[in-house]
Amino acid sequence: MLIVNPSFGISATGGERKLGGPVDWRSDPIALLSNSKPNARELLEGVKERMGAFRDIGNIEYLYKQSASQPAPAALIEQVAGTHKAALLALAD
């Protein structure tokens, strides 16, 4: 997974391994990442449910930050990047 900071650009590589190739939305592992604000979980669970109409949802994982006021910890970002091919984020108010 290529992680891009929209306010800066692509960071320098640090030897990390990326899952290569385009995302296959019908089968690849996907992270649903919440910012922990009200209704974020419900929104993402609804997305997951709708994706169930065209794919197996067993490898779609819901993940979240502990606090909406804090950035995601590095371990969470590493988990998402290391085990998922794509991530859908609930970030806006």
mmCIF file as gemmi writes it, N, C-alpha and C atoms, coordinates in Angstrom:
data_model
loop_
_atom_site.group_PDB
_atom_site.id
_atom_site.type_symbol
_atom_site.label_atom_id
_atom_site.label_alt_id
_atom_site.label_comp_id
_atom_site.label_asym_id
_atom_site.label_entity_id
_atom_site.label_seq_id
_atom_site.pdbx_PDB_ins_code
_atom_site.Cartn_x
_atom_site.Cartn_y
_atom_site.Cartn_z
_atom_site.occupancy
_atom_site.B_iso_or_equiv
_atom_site.pdbx_formal_charge
_atom_site.auth_seq_id
_atom_site.auth_asym_id
_atom_site.pdbx_PDB_model_num
ATOM 1 N N . MET Axp A 1 ? 0.848 -1.161 0 1 0 ? 1 A 1
ATOM 2 C CA . MET Axp A 1 ? 0 0 0 1 0 ? 1 A 1
ATOM 3 C C . MET Axp A 1 ? 0.897 1.228 0 1 0 ? 1 A 1
ATOM 4 N N . LEU Axp A 2 ? 0.622 2.172 -0.844 1 0 ? 2 A 1
ATOM 5 C CA . LEU Axp A 2 ? 1.353 3.432 -0.914 1 0 ? 2 A 1
ATOM 6 C C . LEU Axp A 2 ? 0.601 4.456 -0.077 1 0 ? 2 A 1
ATOM 7 N N . ILE Axp A 3 ? 1.242 4.989 0.941 1 0 ? 3 A 1
ATOM 8 C CA . ILE Axp A 3 ? 0.615 5.983 1.804 1 0 ? 3 A 1
ATOM 9 C C . ILE Axp A 3 ? 1.117 7.358 1.397 1 0 ? 3 A 1
ATOM 10 N N . VAL Axp A 4 ? 0.191 8.259 1.094 1 0 ? 4 A 1
ATOM 11 C CA . VAL Axp A 4 ? 0.526 9.599 0.637 1 0 ? 4 A 1
ATOM 12 C C . VAL Axp A 4 ? -0.044 10.606 1.619 1 0 ? 4 A 1
ATOM 13 N N . ASN Axp A 5 ? 0.77 11.554 2.04 1 0 ? 5 A 1
ATOM 14 C CA . ASN Axp A 5 ? 0.32 12.645 2.884 1 0 ? 5 A 1
ATOM 15 C C . ASN Axp A 5 ? -0.187 13.742 1.955 1 0 ? 5 A 1
ATOM 16 N N . PRO Axp A 6 ? -1.501 14.012 1.923 1 0 ? 6 A 1
ATOM 17 C CA . PRO Axp A 6 ? -2.037 14.982 0.961 1 0 ? 6 A 1
ATOM 18 C C . PRO Axp A 6 ? -1.554 16.409 1.197 1 0 ? 6 A 1
ATOM 19 N N . SER Axp A 7 ? -1.03 16.713 2.36 1 0 ? 7 A 1
ATOM 20 C CA . SER Axp A 7 ? -0.538 18.064 2.616 1 0 ? 7 A 1
ATOM 21 C C . SER Axp A 7 ? 0.943 18.213 2.283 1 0 ? 7 A 1
ATOM 22 N N . PHE Axp A 8 ? 1.604 17.1 1.967 1 0 ? 8 A 1
ATOM 23 C CA . PHE Axp A 8 ? 3.033 17.158 1.685 1 0 ? 8 A 1
ATOM 24 C C . PHE Axp A 8 ? 3.407 16.441 0.4 1 0 ? 8 A 1
ATOM 25 N N . GLY Axp A 9 ? 3.028 15.209 0.269 1 0 ? 9 A 1
ATOM 26 C CA . GLY Axp A 9 ? 3.421 14.414 -0.894 1 0 ? 9 A 1
ATOM 27 C C . GLY Axp A 9 ? 3.857 13.039 -0.466 1 0 ? 9 A 1
ATOM 28 N N . ILE Axp A 10 ? 4.646 12.415 -1.278 1 0 ? 10 A 1
ATOM 29 C CA . ILE Axp A 10 ? 5.114 11.066 -0.987 1 0 ? 10 A 1
ATOM 30 C C . ILE Axp A 10 ? 6.374 11.164 -0.136 1 0 ? 10 A 1
ATOM 31 N N . SER Axp A 11 ? 6.379 10.461 0.998 1 0 ? 11 A 1
ATOM 32 C CA . SER Axp A 11 ? 7.537 10.505 1.879 1 0 ? 11 A 1
ATOM 33 C C . SER Axp A 11 ? 8.668 9.652 1.326 1 0 ? 11 A 1
ATOM 34 N N . ALA Axp A 12 ? 9.861 9.918 1.817 1 0 ? 12 A 1
ATOM 35 C CA . ALA Axp A 12 ? 11.022 9.131 1.399 1 0 ? 12 A 1
ATOM 36 C C . ALA Axp A 12 ? 10.837 7.683 1.827 1 0 ? 12 A 1
ATOM 37 N N . THR Axp A 13 ? 11.301 6.777 1.005 1 0 ? 13 A 1
ATOM 38 C CA . THR Axp A 13 ? 11.144 5.365 1.335 1 0 ? 13 A 1
ATOM 39 C C . THR Axp A 13 ? 12.065 4.991 2.475 1 0 ? 13 A 1
ATOM 40 N N . GLY Axp A 14 ? 11.578 4.073 3.281 1 0 ? 14 A 1
ATOM 41 C CA . GLY Axp A 14 ? 12.362 3.608 4.413 1 0 ? 14 A 1
ATOM 42 C C . GLY Axp A 14 ? 12.552 2.114 4.388 1 0 ? 14 A 1
ATOM 43 N N . GLY Axp A 15 ? 12.522 1.509 3.217 1 0 ? 15 A 1
ATOM 44 C CA . GLY Axp A 15 ? 12.718 0.074 3.111 1 0 ? 15 A 1
ATOM 45 C C . GLY Axp A 15 ? 11.45 -0.729 3.327 1 0 ? 15 A 1
ATOM 46 N N . GLU Axp A 16 ? 10.316 -0.04 3.431 1 0 ? 16 A 1
ATOM 47 C CA . GLU Axp A 16 ? 9.069 -0.759 3.658 1 0 ? 16 A 1
ATOM 48 C C . GLU Axp A 16 ? 8.672 -1.557 2.421 1 0 ? 16 A 1
ATOM 49 N N . ARG Axp A 17 ? 7.935 -2.624 2.647 1 0 ? 17 A 1
ATOM 50 C CA . ARG Axp A 17 ? 7.456 -3.486 1.571 1 0 ? 17 A 1
ATOM 51 C C . ARG Axp A 17 ? 6.026 -3.1 1.249 1 0 ? 17 A 1
ATOM 52 N N . LYS Axp A 18 ? 5.738 -2.888 -0.026 1 0 ? 18 A 1
ATOM 53 C CA . LYS Axp A 18 ? 4.387 -2.535 -0.454 1 0 ? 18 A 1
ATOM 54 C C . LYS Axp A 18 ? 3.727 -3.745 -1.085 1 0 ? 18 A 1
ATOM 55 N N . LEU Axp A 19 ? 2.428 -3.885 -0.87 1 0 ? 19 A 1
ATOM 56 C CA . LEU Axp A 19 ? 1.659 -4.878 -1.599 1 0 ? 19 A 1
ATOM 57 C C . LEU Axp A 19 ? 1.462 -4.296 -2.985 1 0 ? 19 A 1
ATOM 58 N N . GLY Axp A 20 ? 2.02 -4.933 -4.002 1 0 ? 20 A 1
ATOM 59 C CA . GLY Axp A 20 ? 2.048 -4.352 -5.339 1 0 ? 20 A 1
ATOM 60 C C . GLY Axp A 20 ? 0.792 -4.571 -6.151 1 0 ? 20 A 1
ATOM 61 N N . GLY Axp A 21 ? 0.723 -3.836 -7.247 1 0 ? 21 A 1
ATOM 62 C CA . GLY Axp A 21 ? -0.364 -3.981 -8.201 1 0 ? 21 A 1
ATOM 63 C C . GLY Axp A 21 ? -1.615 -3.227 -7.812 1 0 ? 21 A 1
ATOM 64 N N . PRO Axp A 22 ? -2.558 -3.161 -8.748 1 0 ? 22 A 1
ATOM 65 C CA . PRO Axp A 22 ? -3.817 -2.459 -8.483 1 0 ? 22 A 1
ATOM 66 C C . PRO Axp A 22 ? -4.686 -3.224 -7.481 1 0 ? 22 A 1
ATOM 67 N N . VAL Axp A 23 ? -5.582 -2.506 -6.852 1 0 ? 23 A 1
ATOM 68 C CA . VAL Axp A 23 ? -6.496 -3.108 -5.88 1 0 ? 23 A 1
ATOM 69 C C . VAL Axp A 23 ? -7.596 -3.863 -6.609 1 0 ? 23 A 1
ATOM 70 N N . ASP Axp A 24 ? -7.846 -5.088 -6.188 1 0 ? 24 A 1
ATOM 71 C CA . ASP Axp A 24 ? -9.002 -5.844 -6.666 1 0 ? 24 A 1
ATOM 72 C C . ASP Axp A 24 ? -10.071 -5.72 -5.58 1 0 ? 24 A 1
ATOM 73 N N . TRP Axp A 25 ? -11.019 -4.819 -5.788 1 0 ? 25 A 1
ATOM 74 C CA . TRP Axp A 25 ? -12.044 -4.528 -4.784 1 0 ? 25 A 1
ATOM 75 C C . TRP Axp A 25 ? -12.96 -5.71 -4.528 1 0 ? 25 A 1
ATOM 76 N N . ARG Axp A 26 ? -12.886 -6.742 -5.365 1 0 ? 26 A 1
ATOM 77 C CA . ARG Axp A 26 ? -13.725 -7.93 -5.173 1 0 ? 26 A 1
ATOM 78 C C . ARG Axp A 26 ? -13.096 -8.953 -4.247 1 0 ? 26 A 1
ATOM 79 N N . SER Axp A 27 ? -11.784 -8.833 -3.954 1 0 ? 27 A 1
ATOM 80 C CA . SER Axp A 27 ? -11.163 -9.883 -3.15 1 0 ? 27 A 1
ATOM 81 C C . SER Axp A 27 ? -10.028 -9.434 -2.231 1 0 ? 27 A 1
ATOM 82 N N . ASP Axp A 28 ? -9.386 -8.321 -2.49 1 0 ? 28 A 1
ATOM 83 C CA . ASP Axp A 28 ? -8.23 -7.914 -1.686 1 0 ? 28 A 1
ATOM 84 C C . ASP Axp A 28 ? -8.641 -7.513 -0.267 1 0 ? 28 A 1
ATOM 85 N N . PRO Axp A 29 ? -7.721 -7.681 0.705 1 0 ? 29 A 1
ATOM 86 C CA . PRO Axp A 29 ? -8.015 -7.249 2.075 1 0 ? 29 A 1
ATOM 87 C C . PRO Axp A 29 ? -8.112 -5.722 2.152 1 0 ? 29 A 1
ATOM 88 N N . ILE Axp A 30 ? -9.151 -5.255 2.826 1 0 ? 30 A 1
ATOM 89 C CA . ILE Axp A 30 ? -9.426 -3.821 2.919 1 0 ? 30 A 1
ATOM 90 C C . ILE Axp A 30 ? -9.575 -3.439 4.391 1 0 ? 30 A 1
ATOM 91 N N . ALA Axp A 31 ? -8.986 -2.311 4.762 1 0 ? 31 A 1
ATOM 92 C CA . ALA Axp A 31 ? -9.152 -1.757 6.103 1 0 ? 31 A 1
ATOM 93 C C . ALA Axp A 31 ? -10.196 -0.65 6.046 1 0 ? 31 A 1
ATOM 94 N N . LEU Axp A 32 ? -11.1 -0.657 7.001 1 0 ? 32 A 1
ATOM 95 C CA . LEU Axp A 32 ? -12.04 0.444 7.194 1 0 ? 32 A 1
ATOM 96 C C . LEU Axp A 32 ? -11.531 1.192 8.419 1 0 ? 32 A 1
ATOM 97 N N . LEU Axp A 33 ? -10.981 2.367 8.227 1 0 ? 33 A 1
ATOM 98 C CA . LEU Axp A 33 ? -10.298 3.085 9.298 1 0 ? 33 A 1
ATOM 99 C C . LEU Axp A 33 ? -11.118 4.283 9.756 1 0 ? 33 A 1
ATOM 100 N N . SER Axp A 34 ? -11.493 4.252 11.028 1 0 ? 34 A 1
ATOM 101 C CA . SER Axp A 34 ? -12.325 5.304 11.612 1 0 ? 34 A 1
ATOM 102 C C . SER Axp A 34 ? -11.482 6.299 12.4 1 0 ? 34 A 1
ATOM 103 N N . ASN Axp A 35 ? -11.925 7.547 12.39 1 0 ? 35 A 1
ATOM 104 C CA . ASN Axp A 35 ? -11.283 8.563 13.22 1 0 ? 35 A 1
ATOM 105 C C . ASN Axp A 35 ? -11.939 8.638 14.599 1 0 ? 35 A 1
ATOM 106 N N . SER Axp A 36 ? -12.869 7.749 14.885 1 0 ? 36 A 1
ATOM 107 C CA . SER Axp A 36 ? -13.554 7.625 16.177 1 0 ? 36 A 1
ATOM 108 C C . SER Axp A 36 ? -14.525 8.752 16.483 1 0 ? 36 A 1
ATOM 109 N N . LYS Axp A 37 ? -14.967 9.467 15.47 1 0 ? 37 A 1
ATOM 110 C CA . LYS Axp A 37 ? -15.998 10.48 15.685 1 0 ? 37 A 1
ATOM 111 C C . LYS Axp A 37 ? -17.369 9.809 15.639 1 0 ? 37 A 1
ATOM 112 N N . PRO Axp A 38 ? -18.395 10.478 16.184 1 0 ? 38 A 1
ATOM 113 C CA . PRO Axp A 38 ? -19.734 9.898 16.176 1 0 ? 38 A 1
ATOM 114 C C . PRO Axp A 38 ? -20.171 9.49 14.769 1 0 ? 38 A 1
ATOM 115 N N . ASN Axp A 39 ? -20.756 8.336 14.664 1 0 ? 39 A 1
ATOM 116 C CA . ASN Axp A 39 ? -21.313 7.756 13.438 1 0 ? 39 A 1
ATOM 117 C C . ASN Axp A 39 ? -20.282 7.247 12.44 1 0 ? 39 A 1
ATOM 118 N N . ALA Axp A 40 ? -18.995 7.381 12.726 1 0 ? 40 A 1
ATOM 119 C CA . ALA Axp A 40 ? -17.981 6.874 11.793 1 0 ? 40 A 1
ATOM 120 C C . ALA Axp A 40 ? -18.087 5.358 11.66 1 0 ? 40 A 1
ATOM 121 N N . ARG Axp A 41 ? -18.243 4.667 12.782 1 0 ? 41 A 1
ATOM 122 C CA . ARG Axp A 41 ? -18.351 3.207 12.73 1 0 ? 41 A 1
ATOM 123 C C . ARG Axp A 41 ? -19.58 2.792 11.931 1 0 ? 41 A 1
ATOM 124 N N . GLU Axp A 42 ? -20.698 3.434 12.182 1 0 ? 42 A 1
ATOM 125 C CA . GLU Axp A 42 ? -21.93 3.093 11.465 1 0 ? 42 A 1
ATOM 126 C C . GLU Axp A 42 ? -21.771 3.32 9.966 1 0 ? 42 A 1
ATOM 127 N N . LEU Axp A 43 ? -21.139 4.417 9.595 1 0 ? 43 A 1
ATOM 128 C CA . LEU Axp A 43 ? -20.899 4.702 8.183 1 0 ? 43 A 1
ATOM 129 C C . LEU Axp A 43 ? -20.048 3.604 7.553 1 0 ? 43 A 1
ATOM 130 N N . LEU Axp A 44 ? -18.938 3.265 8.189 1 0 ? 44 A 1
ATOM 131 C CA . LEU Axp A 44 ? -18.037 2.259 7.627 1 0 ? 44 A 1
ATOM 132 C C . LEU Axp A 44 ? -18.653 0.865 7.631 1 0 ? 44 A 1
ATOM 133 N N . GLU Axp A 45 ? -19.408 0.527 8.656 1 0 ? 45 A 1
ATOM 134 C CA . GLU Axp A 45 ? -20.089 -0.773 8.67 1 0 ? 45 A 1
ATOM 135 C C . GLU Axp A 45 ? -21.125 -0.84 7.548 1 0 ? 45 A 1
ATOM 136 N N . GLY Axp A 46 ? -21.773 0.29 7.241 1 0 ? 46 A 1
ATOM 137 C CA . GLY Axp A 46 ? -22.697 0.332 6.105 1 0 ? 46 A 1
ATOM 138 C C . GLY Axp A 46 ? -21.985 0.114 4.785 1 0 ? 46 A 1
ATOM 139 N N . VAL Axp A 47 ? -20.795 0.698 4.647 1 0 ? 47 A 1
ATOM 140 C CA . VAL Axp A 47 ? -19.987 0.481 3.44 1 0 ? 47 A 1
ATOM 141 C C . VAL Axp A 47 ? -19.63 -0.995 3.326 1 0 ? 47 A 1
ATOM 142 N N . LYS Axp A 48 ? -19.202 -1.583 4.439 1 0 ? 48 A 1
ATOM 143 C CA . LYS Axp A 48 ? -18.837 -3.007 4.447 1 0 ? 48 A 1
ATOM 144 C C . LYS Axp A 48 ? -20.03 -3.874 4.048 1 0 ? 48 A 1
ATOM 145 N N . GLU Axp A 49 ? -21.18 -3.575 4.608 1 0 ? 49 A 1
ATOM 146 C CA . GLU Axp A 49 ? -22.391 -4.339 4.288 1 0 ? 49 A 1
ATOM 147 C C . GLU Axp A 49 ? -22.722 -4.25 2.798 1 0 ? 49 A 1
ATOM 148 N N . ARG Axp A 50 ? -22.622 -3.071 2.233 1 0 ? 50 A 1
ATOM 149 C CA . ARG Axp A 50 ? -22.914 -2.907 0.798 1 0 ? 50 A 1
ATOM 150 C C . ARG Axp A 50 ? -21.89 -3.607 -0.076 1 0 ? 50 A 1
ATOM 151 N N . MET Axp A 51 ? -20.642 -3.631 0.369 1 0 ? 51 A 1
ATOM 152 C CA . MET Axp A 51 ? -19.616 -4.35 -0.391 1 0 ? 51 A 1
ATOM 153 C C . MET Axp A 51 ? -19.91 -5.851 -0.408 1 0 ? 51 A 1
ATOM 154 N N . GLY Axp A 52 ? -20.637 -6.324 0.597 1 0 ? 52 A 1
ATOM 155 C CA . GLY Axp A 52 ? -21.019 -7.729 0.654 1 0 ? 52 A 1
ATOM 156 C C . GLY Axp A 52 ? -21.903 -8.152 -0.499 1 0 ? 52 A 1
ATOM 157 N N . ALA Axp A 53 ? -22.459 -7.206 -1.227 1 0 ? 53 A 1
ATOM 158 C CA . ALA Axp A 53 ? -23.289 -7.53 -2.39 1 0 ? 53 A 1
ATOM 159 C C . ALA Axp A 53 ? -22.453 -8.05 -3.553 1 0 ? 53 A 1
ATOM 160 N N . PHE Axp A 54 ? -21.147 -7.717 -3.581 1 0 ? 54 A 1
ATOM 161 C CA . PHE Axp A 54 ? -20.326 -8.15 -4.713 1 0 ? 54 A 1
ATOM 162 C C . PHE Axp A 54 ? -19.025 -8.842 -4.309 1 0 ? 54 A 1
ATOM 163 N N . ARG Axp A 55 ? -18.817 -9.061 -3.001 1 0 ? 55 A 1
ATOM 164 C CA . ARG Axp A 55 ? -17.591 -9.731 -2.574 1 0 ? 55 A 1
ATOM 165 C C . ARG Axp A 55 ? -17.782 -10.356 -1.205 1 0 ? 55 A 1
ATOM 166 N N . ASP Axp A 56 ? -16.87 -11.267 -0.859 1 0 ? 56 A 1
ATOM 167 C CA . ASP Axp A 56 ? -16.817 -11.819 0.491 1 0 ? 56 A 1
ATOM 168 C C . ASP Axp A 56 ? -16.258 -10.723 1.401 1 0 ? 56 A 1
ATOM 169 N N . ILE Axp A 57 ? -16.872 -10.501 2.545 1 0 ? 57 A 1
ATOM 170 C CA . ILE Axp A 57 ? -16.425 -9.422 3.424 1 0 ? 57 A 1
ATOM 171 C C . ILE Axp A 57 ? -15.582 -9.93 4.601 1 0 ? 57 A 1
ATOM 172 N N . GLY Axp A 58 ? -15.19 -11.187 4.547 1 0 ? 58 A 1
ATOM 173 C CA . GLY Axp A 58 ? -14.394 -11.77 5.625 1 0 ? 58 A 1
ATOM 174 C C . GLY Axp A 58 ? -13.034 -11.118 5.819 1 0 ? 58 A 1
ATOM 175 N N . ASN Axp A 59 ? -12.475 -10.527 4.777 1 0 ? 59 A 1
ATOM 176 C CA . ASN Axp A 59 ? -11.162 -9.885 4.916 1 0 ? 59 A 1
ATOM 177 C C . ASN Axp A 59 ? -11.259 -8.354 4.86 1 0 ? 59 A 1
ATOM 178 N N . ILE Axp A 60 ? -12.419 -7.832 5.227 1 0 ? 60 A 1
ATOM 179 C CA . ILE Axp A 60 ? -12.579 -6.387 5.411 1 0 ? 60 A 1
ATOM 180 C C . ILE Axp A 60 ? -12.576 -6.153 6.918 1 0 ? 60 A 1
ATOM 181 N N . GLU Axp A 61 ? -11.585 -5.398 7.393 1 0 ? 61 A 1
ATOM 182 C CA . GLU Axp A 61 ? -11.384 -5.232 8.831 1 0 ? 61 A 1
ATOM 183 C C . GLU Axp A 61 ? -11.663 -3.794 9.26 1 0 ? 61 A 1
ATOM 184 N N . TYR Axp A 62 ? -12.431 -3.643 10.338 1 0 ? 62 A 1
ATOM 185 C CA . TYR Axp A 62 ? -12.717 -2.333 10.917 1 0 ? 62 A 1
ATOM 186 C C . TYR Axp A 62 ? -11.626 -2.001 11.936 1 0 ? 62 A 1
ATOM 187 N N . LEU Axp A 63 ? -10.982 -0.874 11.773 1 0 ? 63 A 1
ATOM 188 C CA . LEU Axp A 63 ? -9.942 -0.404 12.692 1 0 ? 63 A 1
ATOM 189 C C . LEU Axp A 63 ? -10.246 1.043 13.067 1 0 ? 63 A 1
ATOM 190 N N . TYR Axp A 64 ? -9.742 1.487 14.209 1 0 ? 64 A 1
ATOM 191 C CA . TYR Axp A 64 ? -10.056 2.845 14.642 1 0 ? 64 A 1
ATOM 192 C C . TYR Axp A 64 ? -8.949 3.418 15.522 1 0 ? 64 A 1
ATOM 193 N N . LYS Axp A 65 ? -8.893 4.742 15.543 1 0 ? 65 A 1
ATOM 194 C CA . LYS Axp A 65 ? -8.016 5.448 16.471 1 0 ? 65 A 1
ATOM 195 C C . LYS Axp A 65 ? -8.703 5.472 17.829 1 0 ? 65 A 1
ATOM 196 N N . GLN Axp A 66 ? -7.928 5.6 18.889 1 0 ? 66 A 1
ATOM 197 C CA . GLN Axp A 66 ? -8.505 5.656 20.229 1 0 ? 66 A 1
ATOM 198 C C . GLN Axp A 66 ? -9.214 6.978 20.502 1 0 ? 66 A 1
ATOM 199 N N . SER Axp A 67 ? -8.784 8.044 19.834 1 0 ? 67 A 1
ATOM 200 C CA . SER Axp A 67 ? -9.35 9.367 20.09 1 0 ? 67 A 1
ATOM 201 C C . SER Axp A 67 ? -9.415 10.162 18.795 1 0 ? 67 A 1
ATOM 202 N N . ALA Axp A 68 ? -10.525 10.851 18.602 1 0 ? 68 A 1
ATOM 203 C CA . ALA Axp A 68 ? -10.666 11.69 17.411 1 0 ? 68 A 1
ATOM 204 C C . ALA Axp A 68 ? -9.715 12.882 17.452 1 0 ? 68 A 1
ATOM 205 N N . SER Axp A 69 ? -9.272 13.264 18.633 1 0 ? 69 A 1
ATOM 206 C CA . SER Axp A 69 ? -8.414 14.446 18.767 1 0 ? 69 A 1
ATOM 207 C C . SER Axp A 69 ? -6.922 14.142 18.637 1 0 ? 69 A 1
ATOM 208 N N . GLN Axp A 70 ? -6.572 12.887 18.478 1 0 ? 70 A 1
ATOM 209 C CA . GLN Axp A 70 ? -5.171 12.494 18.381 1 0 ? 70 A 1
ATOM 210 C C . GLN Axp A 70 ? -4.891 11.833 17.03 1 0 ? 70 A 1
ATOM 211 N N . PRO Axp A 71 ? -3.66 11.937 16.538 1 0 ? 71 A 1
ATOM 212 C CA . PRO Axp A 71 ? -3.323 11.25 15.282 1 0 ? 71 A 1
ATOM 213 C C . PRO Axp A 71 ? -3.314 9.737 15.48 1 0 ? 71 A 1
ATOM 214 N N . ALA Axp A 72 ? -3.415 9.032 14.393 1 0 ? 72 A 1
ATOM 215 C CA . ALA Axp A 72 ? -3.33 7.569 14.457 1 0 ? 72 A 1
ATOM 216 C C . ALA Axp A 72 ? -1.928 7.179 14.893 1 0 ? 72 A 1
ATOM 217 N N . PRO Axp A 73 ? -1.814 6.233 15.821 1 0 ? 73 A 1
ATOM 218 C CA . PRO Axp A 73 ? -0.48 5.802 16.239 1 0 ? 73 A 1
ATOM 219 C C . PRO Axp A 73 ? 0.246 5.083 15.102 1 0 ? 73 A 1
ATOM 220 N N . ALA Axp A 74 ? 1.557 5.15 15.13 1 0 ? 74 A 1
ATOM 221 C CA . ALA Axp A 74 ? 2.372 4.525 14.082 1 0 ? 74 A 1
ATOM 222 C C . ALA Axp A 74 ? 2.061 3.042 13.936 1 0 ? 74 A 1
ATOM 223 N N . ALA Axp A 75 ? 1.8 2.358 15.039 1 0 ? 75 A 1
ATOM 224 C CA . ALA Axp A 75 ? 1.512 0.92 14.976 1 0 ? 75 A 1
ATOM 225 C C . ALA Axp A 75 ? 0.241 0.646 14.177 1 0 ? 75 A 1
ATOM 226 N N . LEU Axp A 76 ? -0.759 1.497 14.309 1 0 ? 76 A 1
ATOM 227 C CA . LEU Axp A 76 ? -1.998 1.324 13.552 1 0 ? 76 A 1
ATOM 228 C C . LEU Axp A 76 ? -1.751 1.55 12.064 1 0 ? 76 A 1
ATOM 229 N N . ILE Axp A 77 ? -0.993 2.569 11.733 1 0 ? 77 A 1
ATOM 230 C CA . ILE Axp A 77 ? -0.675 2.839 10.329 1 0 ? 77 A 1
ATOM 231 C C . ILE Axp A 77 ? 0.119 1.684 9.737 1 0 ? 77 A 1
ATOM 232 N N . GLU Axp A 78 ? 1.074 1.162 10.492 1 0 ? 78 A 1
ATOM 233 C CA . GLU Axp A 78 ? 1.866 0.016 10.029 1 0 ? 78 A 1
ATOM 234 C C . GLU Axp A 78 ? 0.986 -1.216 9.831 1 0 ? 78 A 1
ATOM 235 N N . GLN Axp A 79 ? 0.04 -1.435 10.734 1 0 ? 79 A 1
ATOM 236 C CA . GLN Axp A 79 ? -0.875 -2.574 10.608 1 0 ? 79 A 1
ATOM 237 C C . GLN Axp A 79 ? -1.692 -2.463 9.327 1 0 ? 79 A 1
ATOM 238 N N . VAL Axp A 80 ? -2.244 -1.299 9.081 1 0 ? 80 A 1
ATOM 239 C CA . VAL Axp A 80 ? -3.055 -1.096 7.879 1 0 ? 80 A 1
ATOM 240 C C . VAL Axp A 80 ? -2.207 -1.288 6.629 1 0 ? 80 A 1
ATOM 241 N N . ALA Axp A 81 ? -1.051 -0.656 6.588 1 0 ? 81 A 1
ATOM 242 C CA . ALA Axp A 81 ? -0.192 -0.727 5.4 1 0 ? 81 A 1
ATOM 243 C C . ALA Axp A 81 ? 0.378 -2.117 5.175 1 0 ? 81 A 1
ATOM 244 N N . GLY Axp A 82 ? 0.627 -2.845 6.24 1 0 ? 82 A 1
ATOM 245 C CA . GLY Axp A 82 ? 1.261 -4.147 6.11 1 0 ? 82 A 1
ATOM 246 C C . GLY Axp A 82 ? 0.335 -5.298 5.809 1 0 ? 82 A 1
ATOM 247 N N . THR Axp A 83 ? -0.946 -5.153 6.124 1 0 ? 83 A 1
ATOM 248 C CA . THR Axp A 83 ? -1.849 -6.298 5.982 1 0 ? 83 A 1
ATOM 249 C C . THR Axp A 83 ? -3.045 -6.05 5.071 1 0 ? 83 A 1
ATOM 250 N N . HIS Axp A 84 ? -3.178 -4.856 4.543 1 0 ? 84 A 1
ATOM 251 C CA . HIS Axp A 84 ? -4.326 -4.532 3.697 1 0 ? 84 A 1
ATOM 252 C C . HIS Axp A 84 ? -3.858 -3.954 2.368 1 0 ? 84 A 1
ATOM 253 N N . LYS Axp A 85 ? -4.615 -4.207 1.335 1 0 ? 85 A 1
ATOM 254 C CA . LYS Axp A 85 ? -4.272 -3.692 0.004 1 0 ? 85 A 1
ATOM 255 C C . LYS Axp A 85 ? -4.835 -2.286 -0.196 1 0 ? 85 A 1
ATOM 256 N N . ALA Axp A 86 ? -5.905 -1.95 0.526 1 0 ? 86 A 1
ATOM 257 C CA . ALA Axp A 86 ? -6.54 -0.638 0.417 1 0 ? 86 A 1
ATOM 258 C C . ALA Axp A 86 ? -7.152 -0.277 1.762 1 0 ? 86 A 1
ATOM 259 N N . ALA Axp A 87 ? -7.41 1.006 1.938 1 0 ? 87 A 1
ATOM 260 C CA . ALA Axp A 87 ? -8.07 1.476 3.155 1 0 ? 87 A 1
ATOM 261 C C . ALA Axp A 87 ? -9.105 2.523 2.782 1 0 ? 87 A 1
ATOM 262 N N . LEU Axp A 88 ? -10.273 2.41 3.392 1 0 ? 88 A 1
ATOM 263 C CA . LEU Axp A 88 ? -11.316 3.428 3.269 1 0 ? 88 A 1
ATOM 264 C C . LEU Axp A 88 ? -11.354 4.148 4.606 1 0 ? 88 A 1
ATOM 265 N N . LEU Axp A 89 ? -11.289 5.473 4.566 1 0 ? 89 A 1
ATOM 266 C CA . LEU Axp A 89 ? -11.171 6.259 5.781 1 0 ? 89 A 1
ATOM 267 C C . LEU Axp A 89 ? -12.411 7.093 6.031 1 0 ? 89 A 1
ATOM 268 N N . ALA Axp A 90 ? -12.839 7.164 7.29 1 0 ? 90 A 1
ATOM 269 C CA . ALA Axp A 90 ? -13.914 8.061 7.702 1 0 ? 90 A 1
ATOM 270 C C . ALA Axp A 90 ? -13.241 9.183 8.482 1 0 ? 90 A 1
ATOM 271 N N . LEU Axp A 91 ? -13.022 10.32 7.816 1 0 ? 91 A 1
ATOM 272 C CA . LEU Axp A 91 ? -12.246 11.397 8.425 1 0 ? 91 A 1
ATOM 273 C C . LEU Axp A 91 ? -12.98 12.722 8.553 1 0 ? 91 A 1
ATOM 274 N N . ALA Axp A 92 ? -13.942 12.985 7.723 1 0 ? 92 A 1
ATOM 275 C CA . ALA Axp A 92 ? -14.581 14.301 7.699 1 0 ? 92 A 1
ATOM 276 C C . ALA Axp A 92 ? -15.692 14.405 8.734 1 0 ? 92 A 1
ATOM 277 N N . ASP Axp A 93 ? -16.028 15.646 9.086 1 0 ? 93 A 1
ATOM 278 C CA . ASP Axp A 93 ? -17.155 15.883 9.999 1 0 ? 93 A 1
ATOM 279 C C . ASP Axp A 93 ? -18.442 15.932 9.215 1 0 ? 93 A 1
